[in-house]
PDB file of C-alpha atoms in Angstrom:
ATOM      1  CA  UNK A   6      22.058 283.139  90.454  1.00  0.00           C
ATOM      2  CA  UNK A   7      20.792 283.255  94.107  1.00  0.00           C
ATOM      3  CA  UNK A   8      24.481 283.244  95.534  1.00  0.00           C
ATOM      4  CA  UNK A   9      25.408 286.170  93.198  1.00  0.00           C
ATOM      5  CA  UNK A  10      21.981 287.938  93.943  1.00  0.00           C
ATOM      6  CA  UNK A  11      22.883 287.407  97.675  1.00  0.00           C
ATOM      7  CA  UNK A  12      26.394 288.295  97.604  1.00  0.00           C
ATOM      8  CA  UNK A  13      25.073 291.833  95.722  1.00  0.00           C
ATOM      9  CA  UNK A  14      22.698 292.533  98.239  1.00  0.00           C
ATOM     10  CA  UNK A  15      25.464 292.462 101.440  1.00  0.00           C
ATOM     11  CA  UNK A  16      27.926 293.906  99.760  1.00  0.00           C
ATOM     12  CA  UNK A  17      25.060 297.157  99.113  1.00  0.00           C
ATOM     13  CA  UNK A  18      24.344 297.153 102.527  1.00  0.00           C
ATOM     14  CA  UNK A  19      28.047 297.341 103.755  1.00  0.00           C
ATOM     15  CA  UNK A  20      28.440 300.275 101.182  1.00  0.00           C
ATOM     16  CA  UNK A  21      25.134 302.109 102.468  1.00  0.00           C
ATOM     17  CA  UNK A  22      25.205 304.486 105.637  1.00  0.00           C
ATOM     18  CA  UNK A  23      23.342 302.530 108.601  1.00  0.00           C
ATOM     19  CA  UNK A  24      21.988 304.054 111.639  1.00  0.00           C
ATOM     20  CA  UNK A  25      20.528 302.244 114.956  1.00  0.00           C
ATOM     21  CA  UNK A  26      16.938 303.691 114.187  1.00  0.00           C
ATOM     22  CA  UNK A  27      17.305 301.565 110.785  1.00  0.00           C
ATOM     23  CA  UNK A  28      17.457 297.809 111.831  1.00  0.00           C
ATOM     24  CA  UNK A  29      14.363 296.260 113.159  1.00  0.00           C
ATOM     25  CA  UNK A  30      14.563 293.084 114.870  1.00  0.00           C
ATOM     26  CA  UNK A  31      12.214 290.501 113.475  1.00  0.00           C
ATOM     27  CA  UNK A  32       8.900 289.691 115.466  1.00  0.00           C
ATOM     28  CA  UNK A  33       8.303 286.856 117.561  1.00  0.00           C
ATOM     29  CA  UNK A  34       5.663 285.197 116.980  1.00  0.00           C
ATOM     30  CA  UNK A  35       3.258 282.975 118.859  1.00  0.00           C
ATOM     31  CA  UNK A  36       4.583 279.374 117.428  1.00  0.00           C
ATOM     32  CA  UNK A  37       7.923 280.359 118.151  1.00  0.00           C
ATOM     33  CA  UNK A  38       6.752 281.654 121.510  1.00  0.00           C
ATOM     34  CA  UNK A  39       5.454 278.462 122.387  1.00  0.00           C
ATOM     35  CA  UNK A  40       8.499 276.413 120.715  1.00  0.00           C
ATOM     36  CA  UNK A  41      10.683 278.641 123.641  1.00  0.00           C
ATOM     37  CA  UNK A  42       8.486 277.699 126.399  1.00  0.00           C
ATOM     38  CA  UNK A  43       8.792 274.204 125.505  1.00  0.00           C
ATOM     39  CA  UNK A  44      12.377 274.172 125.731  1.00  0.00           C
ATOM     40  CA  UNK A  45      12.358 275.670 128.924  1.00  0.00           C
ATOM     41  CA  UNK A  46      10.951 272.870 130.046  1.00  0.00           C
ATOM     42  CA  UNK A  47      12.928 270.147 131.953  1.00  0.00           C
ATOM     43  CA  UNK A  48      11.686 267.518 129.589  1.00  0.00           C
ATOM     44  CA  UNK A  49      12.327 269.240 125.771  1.00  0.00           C
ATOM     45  CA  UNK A  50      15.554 267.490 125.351  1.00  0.00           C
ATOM     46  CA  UNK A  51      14.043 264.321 126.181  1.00  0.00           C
ATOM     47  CA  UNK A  52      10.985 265.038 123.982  1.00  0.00           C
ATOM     48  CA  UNK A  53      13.339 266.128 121.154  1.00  0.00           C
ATOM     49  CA  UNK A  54      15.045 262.743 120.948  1.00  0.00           C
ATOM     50  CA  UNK A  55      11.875 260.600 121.658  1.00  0.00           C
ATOM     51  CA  UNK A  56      13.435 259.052 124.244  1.00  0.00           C
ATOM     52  CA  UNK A  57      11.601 257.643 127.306  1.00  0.00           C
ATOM     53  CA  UNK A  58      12.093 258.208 130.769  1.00  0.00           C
ATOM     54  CA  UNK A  59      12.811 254.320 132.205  1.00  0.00           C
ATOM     55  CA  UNK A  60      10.075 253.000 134.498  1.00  0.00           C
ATOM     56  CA  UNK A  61      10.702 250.412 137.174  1.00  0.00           C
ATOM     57  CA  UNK A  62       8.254 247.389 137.299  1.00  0.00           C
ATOM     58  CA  UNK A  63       7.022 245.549 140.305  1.00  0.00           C
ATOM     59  CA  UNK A  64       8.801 242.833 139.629  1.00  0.00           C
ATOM     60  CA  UNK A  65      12.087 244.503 139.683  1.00  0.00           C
ATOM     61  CA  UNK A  66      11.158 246.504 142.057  1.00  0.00           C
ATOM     62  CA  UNK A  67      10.402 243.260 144.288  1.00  0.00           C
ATOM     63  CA  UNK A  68      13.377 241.763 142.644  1.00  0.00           C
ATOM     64  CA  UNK A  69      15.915 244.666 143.828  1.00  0.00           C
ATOM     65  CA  UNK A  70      14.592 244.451 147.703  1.00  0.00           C
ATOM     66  CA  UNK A  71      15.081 240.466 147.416  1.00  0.00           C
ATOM     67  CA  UNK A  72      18.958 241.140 147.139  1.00  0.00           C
ATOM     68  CA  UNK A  73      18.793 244.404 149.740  1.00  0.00           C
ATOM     69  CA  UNK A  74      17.674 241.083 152.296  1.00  0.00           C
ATOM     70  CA  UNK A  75      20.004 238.655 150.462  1.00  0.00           C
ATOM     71  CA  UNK A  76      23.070 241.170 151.137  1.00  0.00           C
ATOM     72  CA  UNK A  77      21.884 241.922 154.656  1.00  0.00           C
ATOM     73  CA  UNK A  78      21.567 237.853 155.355  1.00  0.00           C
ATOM     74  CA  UNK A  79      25.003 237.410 154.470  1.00  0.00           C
ATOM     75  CA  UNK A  80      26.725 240.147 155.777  1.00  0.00           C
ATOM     76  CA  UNK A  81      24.650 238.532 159.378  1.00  0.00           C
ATOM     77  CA  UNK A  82      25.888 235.393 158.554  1.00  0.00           C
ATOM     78  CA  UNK A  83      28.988 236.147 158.080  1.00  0.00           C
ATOM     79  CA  UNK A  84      29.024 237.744 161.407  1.00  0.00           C
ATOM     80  CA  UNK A  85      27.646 234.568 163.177  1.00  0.00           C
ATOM     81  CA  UNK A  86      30.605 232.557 161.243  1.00  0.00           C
ATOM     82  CA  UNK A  87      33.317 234.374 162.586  1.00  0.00           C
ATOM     83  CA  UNK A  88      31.798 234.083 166.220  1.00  0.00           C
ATOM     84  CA  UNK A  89      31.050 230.624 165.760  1.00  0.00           C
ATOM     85  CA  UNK A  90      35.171 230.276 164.798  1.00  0.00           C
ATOM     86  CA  UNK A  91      36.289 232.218 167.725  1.00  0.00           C
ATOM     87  CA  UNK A  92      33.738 229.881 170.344  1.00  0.00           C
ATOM     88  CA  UNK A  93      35.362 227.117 168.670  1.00  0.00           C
ATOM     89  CA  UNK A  94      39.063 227.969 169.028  1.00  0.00           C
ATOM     90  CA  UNK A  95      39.959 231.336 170.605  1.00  0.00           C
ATOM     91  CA  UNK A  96      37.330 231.392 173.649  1.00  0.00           C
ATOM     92  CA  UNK A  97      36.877 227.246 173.715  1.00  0.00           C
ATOM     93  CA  UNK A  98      38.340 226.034 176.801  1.00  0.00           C
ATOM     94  CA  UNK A  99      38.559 222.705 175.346  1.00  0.00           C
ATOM     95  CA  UNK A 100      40.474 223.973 172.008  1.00  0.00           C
ATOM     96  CA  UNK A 101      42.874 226.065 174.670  1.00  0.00           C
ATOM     97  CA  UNK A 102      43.899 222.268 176.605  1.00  0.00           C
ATOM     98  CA  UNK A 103      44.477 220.522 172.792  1.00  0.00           C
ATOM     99  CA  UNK A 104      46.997 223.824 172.322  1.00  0.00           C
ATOM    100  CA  UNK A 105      48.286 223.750 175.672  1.00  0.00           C
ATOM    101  CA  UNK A 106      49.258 219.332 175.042  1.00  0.00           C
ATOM    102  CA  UNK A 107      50.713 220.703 171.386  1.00  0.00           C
ATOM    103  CA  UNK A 108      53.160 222.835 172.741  1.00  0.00           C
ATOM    104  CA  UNK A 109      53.970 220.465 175.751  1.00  0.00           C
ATOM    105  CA  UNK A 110      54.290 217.163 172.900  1.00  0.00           C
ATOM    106  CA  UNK A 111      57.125 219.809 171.110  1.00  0.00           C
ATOM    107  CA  UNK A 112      58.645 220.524 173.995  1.00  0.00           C
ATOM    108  CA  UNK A 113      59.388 216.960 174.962  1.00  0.00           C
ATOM    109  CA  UNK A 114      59.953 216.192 171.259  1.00  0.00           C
ATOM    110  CA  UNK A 115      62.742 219.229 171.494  1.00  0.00           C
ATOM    111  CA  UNK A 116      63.967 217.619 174.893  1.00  0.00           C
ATOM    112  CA  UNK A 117      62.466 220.327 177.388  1.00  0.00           C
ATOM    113  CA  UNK A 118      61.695 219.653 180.592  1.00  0.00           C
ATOM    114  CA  UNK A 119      57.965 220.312 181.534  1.00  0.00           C
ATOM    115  CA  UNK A 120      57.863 223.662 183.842  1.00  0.00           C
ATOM    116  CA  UNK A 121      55.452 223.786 186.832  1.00  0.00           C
ATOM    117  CA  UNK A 122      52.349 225.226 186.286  1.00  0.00           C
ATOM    118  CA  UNK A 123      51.547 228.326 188.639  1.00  0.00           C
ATOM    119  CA  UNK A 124      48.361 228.725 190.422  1.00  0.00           C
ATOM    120  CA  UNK A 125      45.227 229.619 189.256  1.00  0.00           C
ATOM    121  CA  UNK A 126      44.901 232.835 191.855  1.00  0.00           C
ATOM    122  CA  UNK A 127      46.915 235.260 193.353  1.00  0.00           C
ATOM    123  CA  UNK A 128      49.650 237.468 192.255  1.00  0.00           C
ATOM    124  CA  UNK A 129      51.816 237.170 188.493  1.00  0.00           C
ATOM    125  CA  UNK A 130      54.676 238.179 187.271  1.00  0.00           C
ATOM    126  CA  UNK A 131      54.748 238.787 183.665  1.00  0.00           C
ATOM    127  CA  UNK A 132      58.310 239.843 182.299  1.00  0.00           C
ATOM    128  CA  UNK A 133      57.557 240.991 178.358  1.00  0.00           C
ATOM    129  CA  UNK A 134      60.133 240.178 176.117  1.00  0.00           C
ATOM    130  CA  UNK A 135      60.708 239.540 172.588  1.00  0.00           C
ATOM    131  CA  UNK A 136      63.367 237.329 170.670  1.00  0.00           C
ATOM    132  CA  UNK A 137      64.518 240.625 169.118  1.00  0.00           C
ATOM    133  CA  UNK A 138      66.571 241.422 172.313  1.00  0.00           C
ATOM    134  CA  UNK A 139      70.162 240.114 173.306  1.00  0.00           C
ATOM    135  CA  UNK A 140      69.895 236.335 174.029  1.00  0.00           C
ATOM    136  CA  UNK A 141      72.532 237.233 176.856  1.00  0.00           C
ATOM    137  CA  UNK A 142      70.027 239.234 178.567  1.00  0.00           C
ATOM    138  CA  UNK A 143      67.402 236.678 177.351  1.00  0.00           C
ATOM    139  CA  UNK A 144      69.196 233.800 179.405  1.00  0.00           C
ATOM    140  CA  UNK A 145      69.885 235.683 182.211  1.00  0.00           C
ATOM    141  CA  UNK A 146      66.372 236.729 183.007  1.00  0.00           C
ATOM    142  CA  UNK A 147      65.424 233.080 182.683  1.00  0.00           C
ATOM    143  CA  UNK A 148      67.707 232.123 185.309  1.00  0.00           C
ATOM    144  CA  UNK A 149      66.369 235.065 187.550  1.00  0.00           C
ATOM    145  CA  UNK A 150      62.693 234.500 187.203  1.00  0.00           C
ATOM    146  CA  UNK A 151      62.815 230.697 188.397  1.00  0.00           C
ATOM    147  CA  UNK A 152      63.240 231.554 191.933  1.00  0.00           C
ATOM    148  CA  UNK A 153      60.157 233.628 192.110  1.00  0.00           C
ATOM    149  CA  UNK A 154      56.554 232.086 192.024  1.00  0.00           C
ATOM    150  CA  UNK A 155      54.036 232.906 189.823  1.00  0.00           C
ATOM    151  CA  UNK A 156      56.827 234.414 187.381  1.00  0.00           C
ATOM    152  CA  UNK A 157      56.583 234.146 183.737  1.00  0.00           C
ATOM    153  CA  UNK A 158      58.467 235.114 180.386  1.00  0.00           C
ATOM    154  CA  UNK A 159      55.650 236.512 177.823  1.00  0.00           C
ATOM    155  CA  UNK A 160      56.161 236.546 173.868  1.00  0.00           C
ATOM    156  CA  UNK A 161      54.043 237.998 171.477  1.00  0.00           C
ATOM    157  CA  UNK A 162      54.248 235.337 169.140  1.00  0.00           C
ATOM    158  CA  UNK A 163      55.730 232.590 167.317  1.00  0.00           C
ATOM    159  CA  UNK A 164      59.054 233.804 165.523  1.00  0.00           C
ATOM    160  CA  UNK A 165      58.281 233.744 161.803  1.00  0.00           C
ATOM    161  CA  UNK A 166      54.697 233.246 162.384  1.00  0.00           C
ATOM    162  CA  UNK A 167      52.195 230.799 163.477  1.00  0.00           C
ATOM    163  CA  UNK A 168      52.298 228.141 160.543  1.00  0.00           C
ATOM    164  CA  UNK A 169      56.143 226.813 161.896  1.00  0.00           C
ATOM    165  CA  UNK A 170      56.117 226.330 165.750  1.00  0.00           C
ATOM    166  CA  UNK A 171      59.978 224.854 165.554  1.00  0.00           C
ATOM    167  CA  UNK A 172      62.039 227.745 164.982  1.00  0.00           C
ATOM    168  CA  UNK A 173      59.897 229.007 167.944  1.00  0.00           C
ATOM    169  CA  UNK A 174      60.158 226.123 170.476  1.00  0.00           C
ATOM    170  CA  UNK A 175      63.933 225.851 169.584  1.00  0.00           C
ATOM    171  CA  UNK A 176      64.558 229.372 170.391  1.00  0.00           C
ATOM    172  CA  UNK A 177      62.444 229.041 173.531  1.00  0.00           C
ATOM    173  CA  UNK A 178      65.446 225.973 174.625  1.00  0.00           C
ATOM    174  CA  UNK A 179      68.317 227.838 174.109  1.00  0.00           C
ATOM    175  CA  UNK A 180      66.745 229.820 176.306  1.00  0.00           C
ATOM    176  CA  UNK A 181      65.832 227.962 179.333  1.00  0.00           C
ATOM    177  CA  UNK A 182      68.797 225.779 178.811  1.00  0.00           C
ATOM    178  CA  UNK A 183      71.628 226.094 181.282  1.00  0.00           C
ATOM    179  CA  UNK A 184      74.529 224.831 179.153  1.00  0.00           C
ATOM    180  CA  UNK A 185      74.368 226.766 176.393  1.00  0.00           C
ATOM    181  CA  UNK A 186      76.219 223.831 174.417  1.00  0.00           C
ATOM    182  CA  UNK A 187      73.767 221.330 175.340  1.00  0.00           C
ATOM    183  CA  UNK A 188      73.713 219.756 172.291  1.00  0.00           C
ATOM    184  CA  UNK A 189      70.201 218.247 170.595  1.00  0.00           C
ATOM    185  CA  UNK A 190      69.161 214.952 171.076  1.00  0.00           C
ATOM    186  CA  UNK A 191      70.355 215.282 174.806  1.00  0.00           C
ATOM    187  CA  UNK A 192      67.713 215.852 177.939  1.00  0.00           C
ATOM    188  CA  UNK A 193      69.309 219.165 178.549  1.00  0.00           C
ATOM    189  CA  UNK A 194      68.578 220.489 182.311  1.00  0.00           C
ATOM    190  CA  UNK A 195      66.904 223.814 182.023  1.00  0.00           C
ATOM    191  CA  UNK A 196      65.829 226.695 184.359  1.00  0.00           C
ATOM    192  CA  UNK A 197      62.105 226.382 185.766  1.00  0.00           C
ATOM    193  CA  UNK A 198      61.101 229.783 184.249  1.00  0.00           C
ATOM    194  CA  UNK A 199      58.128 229.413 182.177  1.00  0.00           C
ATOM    195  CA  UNK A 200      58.162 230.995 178.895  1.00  0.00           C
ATOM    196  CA  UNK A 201      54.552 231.129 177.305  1.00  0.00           C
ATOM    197  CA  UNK A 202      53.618 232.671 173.723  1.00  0.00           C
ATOM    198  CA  UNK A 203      50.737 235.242 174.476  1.00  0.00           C
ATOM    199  CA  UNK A 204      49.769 237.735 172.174  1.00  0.00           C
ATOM    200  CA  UNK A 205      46.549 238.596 174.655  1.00  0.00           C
ATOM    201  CA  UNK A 206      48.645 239.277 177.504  1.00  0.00           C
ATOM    202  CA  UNK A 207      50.623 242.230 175.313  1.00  0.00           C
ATOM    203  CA  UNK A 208      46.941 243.637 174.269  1.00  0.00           C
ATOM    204  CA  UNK A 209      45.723 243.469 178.010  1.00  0.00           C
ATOM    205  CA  UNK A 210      48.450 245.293 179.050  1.00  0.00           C
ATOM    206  CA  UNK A 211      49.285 247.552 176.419  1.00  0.00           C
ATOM    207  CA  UNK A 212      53.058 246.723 176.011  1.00  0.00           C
ATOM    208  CA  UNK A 213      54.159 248.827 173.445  1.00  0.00           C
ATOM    209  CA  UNK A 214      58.411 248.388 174.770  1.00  0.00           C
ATOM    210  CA  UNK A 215      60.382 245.481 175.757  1.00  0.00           C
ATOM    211  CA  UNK A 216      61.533 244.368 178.143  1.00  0.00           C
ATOM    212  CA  UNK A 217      58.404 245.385 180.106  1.00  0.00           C
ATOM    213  CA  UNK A 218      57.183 243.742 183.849  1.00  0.00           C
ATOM    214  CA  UNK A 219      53.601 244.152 184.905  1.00  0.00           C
ATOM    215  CA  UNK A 220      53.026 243.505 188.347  1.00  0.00           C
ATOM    216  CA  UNK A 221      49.355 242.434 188.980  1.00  0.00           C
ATOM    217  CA  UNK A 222      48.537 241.631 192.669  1.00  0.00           C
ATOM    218  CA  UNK A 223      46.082 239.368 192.463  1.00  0.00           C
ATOM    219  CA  UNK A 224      44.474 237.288 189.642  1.00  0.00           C
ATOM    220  CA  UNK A 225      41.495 235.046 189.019  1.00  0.00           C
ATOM    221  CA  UNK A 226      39.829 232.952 186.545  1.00  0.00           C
ATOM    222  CA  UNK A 227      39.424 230.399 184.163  1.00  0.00           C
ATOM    223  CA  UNK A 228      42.271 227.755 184.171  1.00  0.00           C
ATOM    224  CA  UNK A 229      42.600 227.060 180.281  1.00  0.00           C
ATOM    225  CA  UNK A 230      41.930 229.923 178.932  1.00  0.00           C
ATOM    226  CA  UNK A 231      44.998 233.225 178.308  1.00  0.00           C
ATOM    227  CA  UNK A 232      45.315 235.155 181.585  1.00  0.00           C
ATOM    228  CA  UNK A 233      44.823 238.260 179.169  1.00  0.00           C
ATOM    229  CA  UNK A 234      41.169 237.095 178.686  1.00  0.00           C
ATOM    230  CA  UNK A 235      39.442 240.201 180.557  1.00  0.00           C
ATOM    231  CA  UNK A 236      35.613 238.322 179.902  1.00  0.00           C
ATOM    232  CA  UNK A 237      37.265 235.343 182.071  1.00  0.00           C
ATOM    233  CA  UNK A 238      40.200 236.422 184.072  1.00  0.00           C
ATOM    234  CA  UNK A 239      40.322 239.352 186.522  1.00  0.00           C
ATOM    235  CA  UNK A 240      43.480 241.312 187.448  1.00  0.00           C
ATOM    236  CA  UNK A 241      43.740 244.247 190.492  1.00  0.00           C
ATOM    237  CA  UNK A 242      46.836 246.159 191.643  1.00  0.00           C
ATOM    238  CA  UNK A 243      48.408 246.217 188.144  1.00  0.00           C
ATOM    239  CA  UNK A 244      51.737 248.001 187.907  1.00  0.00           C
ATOM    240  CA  UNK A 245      54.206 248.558 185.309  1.00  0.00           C
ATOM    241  CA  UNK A 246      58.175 248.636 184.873  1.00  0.00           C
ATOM    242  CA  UNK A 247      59.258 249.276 181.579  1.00  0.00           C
ATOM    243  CA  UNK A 248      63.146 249.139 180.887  1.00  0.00           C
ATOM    244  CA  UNK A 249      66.438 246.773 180.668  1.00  0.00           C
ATOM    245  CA  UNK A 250      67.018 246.418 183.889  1.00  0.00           C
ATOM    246  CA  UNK A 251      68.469 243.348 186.473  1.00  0.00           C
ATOM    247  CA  UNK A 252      64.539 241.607 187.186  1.00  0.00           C
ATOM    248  CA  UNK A 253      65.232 242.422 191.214  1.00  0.00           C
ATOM    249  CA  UNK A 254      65.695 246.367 190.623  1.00  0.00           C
ATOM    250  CA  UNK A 255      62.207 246.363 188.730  1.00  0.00           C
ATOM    251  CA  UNK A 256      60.688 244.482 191.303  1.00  0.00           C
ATOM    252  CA  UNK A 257      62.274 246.883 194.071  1.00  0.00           C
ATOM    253  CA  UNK A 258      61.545 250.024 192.007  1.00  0.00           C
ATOM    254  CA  UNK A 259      57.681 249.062 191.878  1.00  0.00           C
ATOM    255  CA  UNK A 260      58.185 247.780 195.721  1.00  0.00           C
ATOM    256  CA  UNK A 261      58.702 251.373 196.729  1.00  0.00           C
ATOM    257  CA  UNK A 262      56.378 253.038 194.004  1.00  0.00           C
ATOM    258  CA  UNK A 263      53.457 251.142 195.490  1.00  0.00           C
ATOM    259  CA  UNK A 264      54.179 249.507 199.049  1.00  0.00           C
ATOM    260  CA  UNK A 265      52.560 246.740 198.579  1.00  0.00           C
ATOM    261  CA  UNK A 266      53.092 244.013 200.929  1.00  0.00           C
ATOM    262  CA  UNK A 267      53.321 241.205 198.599  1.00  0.00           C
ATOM    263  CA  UNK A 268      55.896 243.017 196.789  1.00  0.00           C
ATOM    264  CA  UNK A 269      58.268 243.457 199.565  1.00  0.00           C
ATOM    265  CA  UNK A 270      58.038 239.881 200.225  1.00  0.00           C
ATOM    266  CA  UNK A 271      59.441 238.812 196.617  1.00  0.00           C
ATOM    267  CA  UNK A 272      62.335 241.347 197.401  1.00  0.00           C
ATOM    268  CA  UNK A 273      63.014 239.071 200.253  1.00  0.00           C
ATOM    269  CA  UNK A 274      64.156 236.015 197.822  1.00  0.00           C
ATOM    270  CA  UNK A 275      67.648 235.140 197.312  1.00  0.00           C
TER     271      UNK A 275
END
């Protein structure tokens, strides 16, 4: 009956002439004012559902700022680990003379003879190579750096990385090794050239190509520790050749880029 009584009442009002000045809106009045207020507040939704805001204790509050300090202790920590590693290895002289005897105990056990170690001061030769280049070219700068002093062969670092020295210290003989045919198990004679693996050396120098020789004029510092150790070792007159080139052209191409006197000496050697 209502639903019929309903529908009549639309349908007479669709069928009857309307003008604006005949529809009133309804009044407003002061509960629903208030009910509109409300829900222009911020908090009406959260009144609506009864649901409460969360509030932080003192204890978690003390709890949370126990694990700000816990985080901050460890990260220190951590910090203080890593430069407790490095003092122990990297930057301990002592660890440097245990890795200097390594490499010399392989080098014996791989028939090398032991090189002469160059002086502590003065000038250096450092040839940058890498095993990535022709071992022709290798050899033959091996045989030309023995006849200067203070000359040495520089690698990044050990050839398939640092857990298998072998592969390295074998590549390192052929080499050094005059007859290329020397065969193993045999005290091979080699050429004096040092060959040392020094990945500080390439980051003191910035050697971005190879075959690359830095010139430094004079040097001096600690004796165990990498020449490229800039908090131990000093270097002045540094100068740079970068190319494939016979080792006497670089060293007259920087002769006459820089006059130096030492320089001009070294071009003196036969």
């Amino acid at each position: 009956m209502n639903n019929y009584f309903n529908t009549y009442i639309i349908l007479l009002l669709l069928a009857s002439p309307l003008s604006a000045s005949d529809i009133f809106l309804p009044e407003i009045n002061q509960e629903m004012k208030n009910l509109a207020k409300e829900v222009a507040n911020s908090n009406a939704r959260v009144k609506a559902f009864n649901v409460k805001k969360p509030s932080i204790n003192g204890q978690l509050r003390n709890r949370i700022k126990a694990l700000e300090k816990q985080v901050d202790k460890d990260s220190k920590n951590h910090r203080l680990s890593v430069q407790n590693l490095m003092l122990r290895t990297v930057k301990n002289k002592s660890w440097k003379t245990k890795q200097a005897q390594l490499i010399r105990g392989l080098k014996k056990n791989l028939n090398i003879q032991e090189q002469e170690e160059s002086t502590v001061s003065g000038h250096r030769l450092y040839l940058f190579v890498s095993s990535s280049m022709p071992k022709k070219k290798m050899r033959t700068y091996a045989r030309q750096l023995q006849k200067y002093p203070n000359a040495q062969m520089i690698i990044r670092g050990f050839i398939g990385g640092g857990e298998k020295m072998q592969p390295t210290m074998a590549y390192i003989k052929s080499i050094i090794t005059k007859d290329e045919n020397c065969g193993r198990g045999v005290a091979c004679k080699t050429y004096k050239t040092r060959i040392n693996i020094d990945p500080v050396l390439f980051q003191r120098y910035t050697i971005n190509k190879v075959p690359t020789l830095v010139y430094v004029d004079e040097l001096s510092g600690g004796n165990y520790c990498s020449e490229g150790n800039i908090e131990v070792v000093n270097a002045s007159g540094v100068h740079k050749f970068i190319g494939l080139a016979p080792f006497k052209y670089m060293i007259q191409a920087l002769s006459e880029k820089t006059d130096l006197s030492k320089l001009k000496h070294l071009l003196e050697i036969r």
